[in-house]
Short mmCIF file of C-alpha atoms in Angstrom, two decimals:
data_model
loop_
_atom_site.label_atom_id
_atom_site.label_comp_id
_atom_site.label_asym_id
_atom_site.label_seq_id
_atom_site.Cartn_x
_atom_site.Cartn_y
_atom_site.Cartn_z
CA MET A 1 153.99 50.54 67.96
CA ASP A 2 157.88 50.07 68.30
CA PHE A 3 159.85 51.40 65.29
CA GLY A 4 162.82 49.63 63.92
CA TYR A 5 164.82 49.30 60.88
CA TRP A 6 167.06 46.97 58.80
CA THR A 7 170.90 47.77 58.93
CA PRO A 8 171.87 47.89 55.38
CA ILE A 9 174.71 45.70 55.26
CA TYR A 10 174.62 45.25 51.57
CA GLY A 11 174.80 49.11 50.43
CA GLY A 12 171.23 49.40 50.19
CA PHE A 13 167.91 47.75 49.86
CA LEU A 14 166.78 47.95 46.31
CA ARG A 15 167.54 45.14 43.53
CA ASN A 16 166.72 47.74 40.68
CA VAL A 17 168.70 50.57 41.89
CA GLY A 18 172.79 50.84 41.91
CA ASP A 19 174.31 53.61 44.28
CA GLU A 20 171.80 54.37 47.08
CA GLY A 21 174.14 56.60 48.91
CA MET A 22 174.61 54.25 51.57
CA PRO A 23 177.88 52.25 51.27
CA ALA A 24 178.62 48.84 52.80
CA THR A 25 181.20 50.51 55.27
CA TRP A 26 181.30 50.73 59.05
CA ASP A 27 181.55 54.70 58.80
CA TYR A 28 178.07 54.82 57.41
CA ILE A 29 176.70 52.07 59.54
CA LYS A 30 178.13 53.89 62.57
CA ASN A 31 176.71 57.26 61.36
CA LEU A 32 173.28 55.68 60.52
CA SER A 33 173.31 53.87 63.95
CA THR A 34 174.00 56.85 66.23
CA LEU A 35 171.28 58.99 64.11
CA ALA A 36 168.70 56.35 64.50
CA ASP A 37 169.53 56.00 68.20
CA ARG A 38 168.77 59.96 68.79
CA LEU A 39 166.03 59.91 66.85
CA GLY A 40 164.28 57.20 69.13
CA TYR A 41 164.46 54.12 66.75
CA HIS A 42 163.92 51.16 69.12
CA THR A 43 165.54 48.21 67.23
CA THR A 44 167.81 47.70 64.52
CA LEU A 45 167.79 44.19 62.67
CA VAL A 46 171.31 43.29 61.58
CA PRO A 47 170.93 40.45 58.76
CA GLU A 48 173.28 37.78 58.30
CA LEU A 49 174.23 37.34 54.73
CA TYR A 50 178.05 36.43 53.65
CA LEU A 51 177.15 37.09 50.13
CA ASN A 52 175.15 40.19 48.85
CA ASP A 53 171.53 39.12 47.62
CA ARG A 54 170.55 42.77 46.71
CA LYS A 55 173.32 43.99 44.65
CA GLY A 56 174.88 40.82 43.27
CA VAL A 57 177.33 38.33 44.89
CA GLU A 58 180.42 40.03 43.96
CA ALA A 59 179.06 43.41 45.76
CA PRO A 60 180.43 44.08 48.94
CA SER A 61 178.55 43.26 52.37
CA LEU A 62 179.50 43.60 56.02
CA GLU A 63 179.39 40.58 58.52
CA ALA A 64 176.66 40.49 61.02
CA TRP A 65 178.08 39.81 64.33
CA SER A 66 181.06 42.12 64.53
CA LEU A 67 179.03 44.72 63.24
CA SER A 68 176.44 44.19 65.93
CA THR A 69 178.83 44.35 68.70
CA ALA A 70 180.26 47.76 67.26
CA ILE A 71 176.71 49.11 67.06
CA LEU A 72 175.87 48.44 70.54
CA ALA A 73 179.10 50.33 71.64
CA VAL A 74 178.37 53.56 69.94
CA THR A 75 174.39 53.71 70.82
CA GLN A 76 172.91 53.93 74.04
CA GLN A 77 169.08 52.62 73.72
CA LEU A 78 169.07 50.98 70.36
CA ARG A 79 168.28 47.37 70.42
CA VAL A 80 170.28 45.19 68.07
CA MET A 81 168.60 42.22 66.69
CA THR A 82 171.39 39.96 65.22
CA ALA A 83 170.43 37.23 62.85
CA VAL A 84 172.01 33.86 63.20
CA ARG A 85 171.94 31.00 60.96
CA PRO A 86 172.24 27.68 62.76
CA GLY A 87 174.10 26.01 59.74
CA PHE A 88 177.15 28.53 59.91
CA HIS A 89 177.39 28.43 63.73
CA LEU A 90 178.28 26.28 66.96
CA PRO A 91 175.71 26.90 69.10
CA ALA A 92 178.14 26.68 72.31
CA VAL A 93 180.15 29.21 70.66
CA THR A 94 177.29 31.32 69.89
CA ALA A 95 175.90 31.00 73.38
CA LYS A 96 179.41 32.19 74.61
CA GLU A 97 179.39 35.13 72.13
CA SER A 98 175.88 36.31 73.25
CA ALA A 99 176.84 36.49 76.72
CA THR A 100 179.87 38.46 76.09
CA ILE A 101 177.76 40.79 73.63
CA THR A 102 174.97 41.09 76.07
CA ASP A 103 177.60 42.35 78.48
CA ILE A 104 178.71 45.24 75.95
CA ALA A 105 175.10 46.09 75.38
CA GLY A 106 173.97 46.79 78.79
CA LEU A 107 170.22 47.30 79.36
CA THR A 108 167.67 50.11 78.23
CA ALA A 109 166.29 52.91 80.25
CA GLU A 110 163.44 50.59 80.88
CA GLY A 111 165.77 47.55 81.98
CA ALA A 112 165.19 45.44 78.91
CA ALA A 113 168.02 43.59 77.12
CA ARG A 114 169.78 45.57 74.20
CA PHE A 115 170.84 42.65 72.47
CA SER A 116 168.34 40.10 70.91
CA LEU A 117 168.67 37.18 68.27
CA ASN A 118 166.87 36.63 65.09
CA VAL A 119 167.26 32.77 64.48
CA VAL A 120 166.86 32.23 60.49
CA ALA A 121 166.61 29.10 58.68
CA ALA A 122 169.01 29.90 55.94
CA TRP A 123 167.66 29.48 52.41
CA TRP A 124 170.56 30.18 50.08
CA GLU A 125 172.32 27.11 48.93
CA GLU A 126 174.91 28.81 46.80
CA GLU A 127 176.06 30.72 49.79
CA ALA A 128 176.19 27.58 51.92
CA ARG A 129 178.42 26.03 49.42
CA GLN A 130 180.96 28.89 49.08
CA TYR A 131 181.48 29.41 52.85
CA GLY A 132 181.02 25.89 54.04
CA GLY A 133 177.69 26.24 55.75
CA LYS A 134 175.24 23.34 56.62
CA PHE A 135 172.46 23.81 54.13
CA THR A 136 169.24 21.46 55.29
CA ARG A 137 166.18 21.11 53.25
CA HIS A 138 163.19 22.87 54.46
CA ASP A 139 161.55 20.82 57.52
CA GLU A 140 164.96 19.87 58.78
CA ARG A 141 166.15 23.57 58.90
CA TYR A 142 163.58 23.92 61.71
CA THR A 143 164.73 20.97 63.53
CA GLN A 144 168.17 22.32 63.51
CA ALA A 145 167.15 25.38 64.55
CA THR A 146 165.27 23.94 67.67
CA GLU A 147 168.40 22.07 68.69
CA PHE A 148 170.43 25.00 68.53
CA VAL A 149 168.24 27.33 70.64
CA GLU A 150 167.78 24.51 72.97
CA ILE A 151 171.56 24.52 73.45
CA LEU A 152 171.71 28.24 73.74
CA ARG A 153 169.05 28.50 76.57
CA GLY A 154 170.63 25.20 78.07
CA LEU A 155 174.10 27.05 78.42
CA TRP A 156 172.66 30.23 79.68
CA GLU A 157 170.91 28.71 82.60
CA GLN A 158 172.82 25.39 83.63
CA THR A 159 176.49 24.70 84.07
CA PRO A 160 177.60 22.05 83.23
CA PHE A 161 175.41 21.40 80.39
CA THR A 162 175.02 18.39 78.14
CA TYR A 163 172.96 17.92 75.00
CA GLU A 164 172.56 15.04 72.43
CA GLY A 165 170.80 16.13 69.20
CA GLY A 166 170.60 15.01 65.59
CA HIS A 167 172.63 18.14 64.37
CA PHE A 168 174.44 19.45 67.57
CA SER A 169 176.03 17.50 70.70
CA ILE A 170 177.87 18.94 73.71
CA GLN A 171 179.13 17.22 76.56
CA ASP A 172 179.34 18.66 80.02
CA SER A 173 179.83 22.14 78.70
CA ILE A 174 180.55 25.11 81.05
CA LEU A 175 179.39 28.80 80.17
CA SER A 176 180.95 31.58 82.57
CA PRO A 177 180.02 34.35 82.88
CA LYS A 178 176.37 33.84 81.81
CA PRO A 179 174.31 36.72 80.31
CA ALA A 180 172.78 38.96 82.85
CA GLU A 181 169.59 38.93 80.88
CA HIS A 182 168.77 36.33 78.17
CA PRO A 183 168.92 37.77 74.73
CA PRO A 184 164.94 37.62 73.51
CA ILE A 185 164.88 35.08 70.23
CA PHE A 186 162.97 35.94 67.32
CA ALA A 187 162.30 33.79 64.48
CA GLY A 188 160.13 34.11 61.18
CA GLY A 189 158.67 31.30 59.03
CA GLU A 190 155.27 30.40 57.18
CA SER A 191 155.01 26.64 56.59
CA GLU A 192 153.14 24.66 58.88
CA SER A 193 156.44 22.93 60.44
CA GLY A 194 158.12 26.38 60.68
CA ARG A 195 155.52 27.82 62.58
CA GLU A 196 154.94 25.06 64.91
CA SER A 197 158.97 25.00 65.65
CA ILE A 198 159.17 28.72 65.98
CA ALA A 199 156.04 28.89 68.56
CA THR A 200 158.19 26.14 70.33
CA PHE A 201 161.66 27.73 70.66
CA ALA A 202 160.99 31.44 69.85
CA ASP A 203 159.88 34.29 72.22
CA SER A 204 158.64 36.39 69.26
CA TYR A 205 157.74 36.24 65.67
CA VAL A 206 158.78 38.13 62.71
CA LEU A 207 156.67 38.41 59.62
CA HIS A 208 157.42 39.14 56.33
CA GLY A 209 155.54 42.24 54.90
CA GLY A 210 151.97 41.42 54.24
CA THR A 211 148.32 42.95 54.40
CA VAL A 212 146.68 43.99 57.71
CA GLU A 213 144.45 40.77 57.51
CA GLU A 214 147.41 38.61 56.62
CA ALA A 215 149.20 40.08 59.65
CA ARG A 216 146.06 39.40 61.73
CA VAL A 217 145.63 35.84 60.89
CA LYS A 218 149.37 35.23 61.26
CA ILE A 219 149.37 36.61 64.68
CA ALA A 220 146.40 34.81 66.02
CA ASP A 221 147.76 31.51 64.61
CA MET A 222 151.00 32.01 66.39
CA ASN A 223 149.44 33.17 69.70
CA LEU A 224 147.25 29.99 69.52
CA ARG A 225 150.06 27.67 69.04
CA SER A 226 152.34 29.64 71.93
CA GLN A 227 149.35 29.17 74.10
CA ARG A 228 149.07 25.74 73.81
CA ILE A 229 152.67 25.16 74.15
CA HIS A 230 153.83 27.55 76.94
CA GLN A 231 150.41 29.07 78.35
CA ARG A 232 151.50 32.59 77.15
CA ASP A 233 151.14 34.66 73.76
CA MET A 234 154.41 35.27 71.95
CA ALA A 235 156.23 38.47 73.41
CA GLU A 236 156.27 40.68 70.31
CA PHE A 237 155.42 40.57 66.70
CA GLY A 238 157.66 42.36 64.01
CA MET A 239 156.86 43.16 60.37
CA SER A 240 159.05 43.91 57.75
CA THR A 241 157.96 46.62 55.51
CA TYR A 242 159.49 49.54 53.17
CA ILE A 243 158.20 52.78 53.87
CA ILE A 244 158.08 55.84 51.36
CA VAL A 245 156.74 59.19 52.88
CA ARG A 246 156.25 62.28 50.89
CA ASP A 247 154.20 65.59 51.01
CA THR A 248 151.99 64.12 48.30
CA GLU A 249 150.72 60.78 47.66
CA LYS A 250 151.74 61.59 44.01
CA GLU A 251 154.96 62.20 44.74
CA ALA A 252 155.39 59.07 46.97
CA ARG A 253 153.80 57.07 44.03
CA ALA A 254 156.41 58.28 41.75
CA GLU A 255 159.26 57.18 44.08
CA LEU A 256 157.62 53.65 44.28
CA ASP A 257 157.62 53.38 40.43
CA ARG A 258 161.13 54.60 40.53
CA ILE A 259 162.37 51.64 42.61
CA THR A 260 160.12 49.00 41.10
CA THR A 261 161.08 49.28 37.57
CA ILE A 262 162.12 45.83 36.73
CA ASP A 263 165.19 44.56 35.70
CA PRO A 264 165.54 41.12 35.08
CA THR A 265 169.38 41.32 34.38
CA SER A 266 170.04 42.75 37.66
CA PRO A 267 172.66 41.06 39.90
CA GLY A 268 170.16 40.62 42.73
CA TYR A 269 167.40 38.78 40.68
CA ALA A 270 169.17 35.46 40.67
CA SER A 271 169.12 35.36 44.27
CA PHE A 272 165.49 36.35 44.48
CA GLU A 273 164.63 33.29 42.40
CA GLU A 274 166.65 30.89 44.51
CA PHE A 275 164.86 32.36 47.66
CA VAL A 276 161.28 31.69 46.26
CA ALA A 277 162.64 28.13 45.12
CA ASN A 278 163.93 27.08 48.42
CA SER A 279 161.23 29.22 50.59
CA GLU A 280 157.69 27.81 51.37
CA LEU A 281 155.95 30.82 51.26
CA ASP A 282 152.10 30.90 51.72
CA VAL A 283 151.78 33.94 49.58
CA GLU A 284 152.96 34.44 45.87
CA VAL A 285 155.61 36.92 45.34
CA SER A 286 155.35 39.11 42.53
CA LYS A 287 158.22 40.56 40.48
CA ARG A 288 157.39 44.07 41.41
CA GLU A 289 157.63 43.00 45.05
CA TYR A 290 160.93 41.48 44.23
CA SER A 291 162.42 44.89 44.06
CA VAL A 292 163.04 44.88 47.91
CA GLY A 293 163.39 41.95 50.46
CA THR A 294 161.13 40.34 52.63
CA ARG A 295 158.10 41.38 50.86
CA GLY A 296 158.54 44.90 52.23
CA LEU A 297 156.25 46.48 49.60
CA ARG A 298 153.06 44.17 50.28
CA PRO A 299 152.02 46.06 53.52
CA ASP A 300 151.80 49.45 50.94
CA LEU A 301 153.22 51.82 53.67
CA VAL A 302 153.65 54.63 50.49
CA GLY A 303 151.76 58.16 50.83
CA THR A 304 151.76 61.18 53.03
CA PRO A 305 152.59 60.99 56.63
CA GLU A 306 148.99 60.89 57.70
CA GLN A 307 148.19 57.84 55.12
CA VAL A 308 151.10 56.01 56.39
CA ALA A 309 150.23 56.78 60.01
CA GLU A 310 146.83 55.47 59.12
CA LYS A 311 147.98 52.31 57.80
CA ILE A 312 150.40 51.59 60.62
CA ASN A 313 147.78 52.39 63.21
CA ALA A 314 145.74 49.57 61.52
CA TYR A 315 148.77 47.02 61.64
CA GLN A 316 149.11 47.76 65.65
CA GLU A 317 145.20 47.05 66.00
CA ALA A 318 145.99 43.59 64.36
CA GLY A 319 148.83 42.90 67.05
CA VAL A 320 152.12 44.07 65.13
CA THR A 321 154.22 45.63 68.03
CA LEU A 322 157.33 46.31 66.01
CA LEU A 323 157.91 47.61 62.37
CA LEU A 324 161.26 46.77 60.80
CA ILE A 325 161.71 49.42 58.01
CA GLN A 326 163.74 49.53 55.08
CA CYS A 327 164.16 52.62 52.90
CA SER A 328 166.32 54.40 50.81
CA PRO A 329 168.53 56.61 51.49
CA ALA A 330 168.20 55.33 55.02
CA HIS A 331 169.84 58.26 56.86
CA GLU A 332 167.44 60.45 54.96
CA GLU A 333 164.26 58.67 55.15
CA LEU A 334 164.63 57.44 58.75
CA ALA A 335 164.80 61.11 59.76
CA ARG A 336 161.91 62.03 57.68
CA ILE A 337 159.74 59.06 59.06
CA ALA A 338 160.69 59.95 62.84
CA GLU A 339 159.73 63.50 62.26
CA GLN A 340 156.76 63.30 60.41
CA VAL A 341 155.19 59.88 61.11
CA PHE A 342 156.13 58.93 64.74
CA PRO A 343 154.08 61.83 66.32
CA LEU A 344 150.90 60.27 64.56
CA VAL A 345 151.46 57.01 65.95
CA PRO A 346 150.66 55.86 69.50
CA ALA A 347 153.78 54.48 71.41
CA ARG A 348 153.64 51.08 72.60
CA PRO A 349 153.01 50.66 76.10
CA ARG A 350 156.10 49.72 78.38
CA ALA A 351 156.28 47.39 81.34
CA VAL A 352 157.12 48.96 84.55
CA VAL A 353 160.50 47.25 85.68
CA GLY A 354 160.82 46.04 89.20
CA VAL A 355 157.40 45.53 89.79
#
């Protein structure tokens, strides 16, 4: 298993808790990033939201792409997975930015790319209205995302490159220099149209938090689709999760109760309701699960180090290769997880570079 974490661009992850002790500032993110790099975390996911969906739209939040570049510049091995929403970007410009950021990032010791993309079909209509993004309805989002990625790959590989689509078009475009390594492309979605599109354009799949059996079924489904389209399995399967590790299960459950005490008047509750309304989810999201994003509580990785590690091993056996952890406060909890859980979970085998 590879361990990753969400970069807290919005000053935390909890909708029912105000100050989590991790301010939305570069100073905090820099210290967290260098700490995670030293601790051996594999990946950080940098979400892209121009409004704060956890603490309320008027609360501060940081911008993903400038932040990602800075994180790569101050770390050595940490891979950065930057979210990109096609409705807010020009694909040719994104291809150019990606080539430059890949150069800044360099490669890991194993020779793998340190910069990757998470293509996200945007769900927040109010945010698109405020920031001038192109908000498309559900199935059309994945058509838009497919075109976006086809242009990225085309420009990374060909010069000049021409593309005519329903959402994006470019003519005789030149991209130079090209990225030394193509950034791996992740994406997530649960509807039939979403999964089929993602199997077509993405290298890897990102799951919202779910049970072991839910993860197993989705992974098998996505591999079948990828085999049919590309004659290969998907390269990686990431899953979002919230982790609470304590010396006793009782202490861990007490912390879970603290963060899930529902406050329907909290600033983030409205964005949660809009997310559910604009997403075709394949499971119902409870109000308790609303307390953190991306169904992070559903895997129930709560307990002692041994209990949490046992559950993580079950997810690894089901096919999950990368955990994308949310925890609070991140600097304390990521250190605790690295110290107490990492040694109990087998490392993911690495391909030998150059063979």
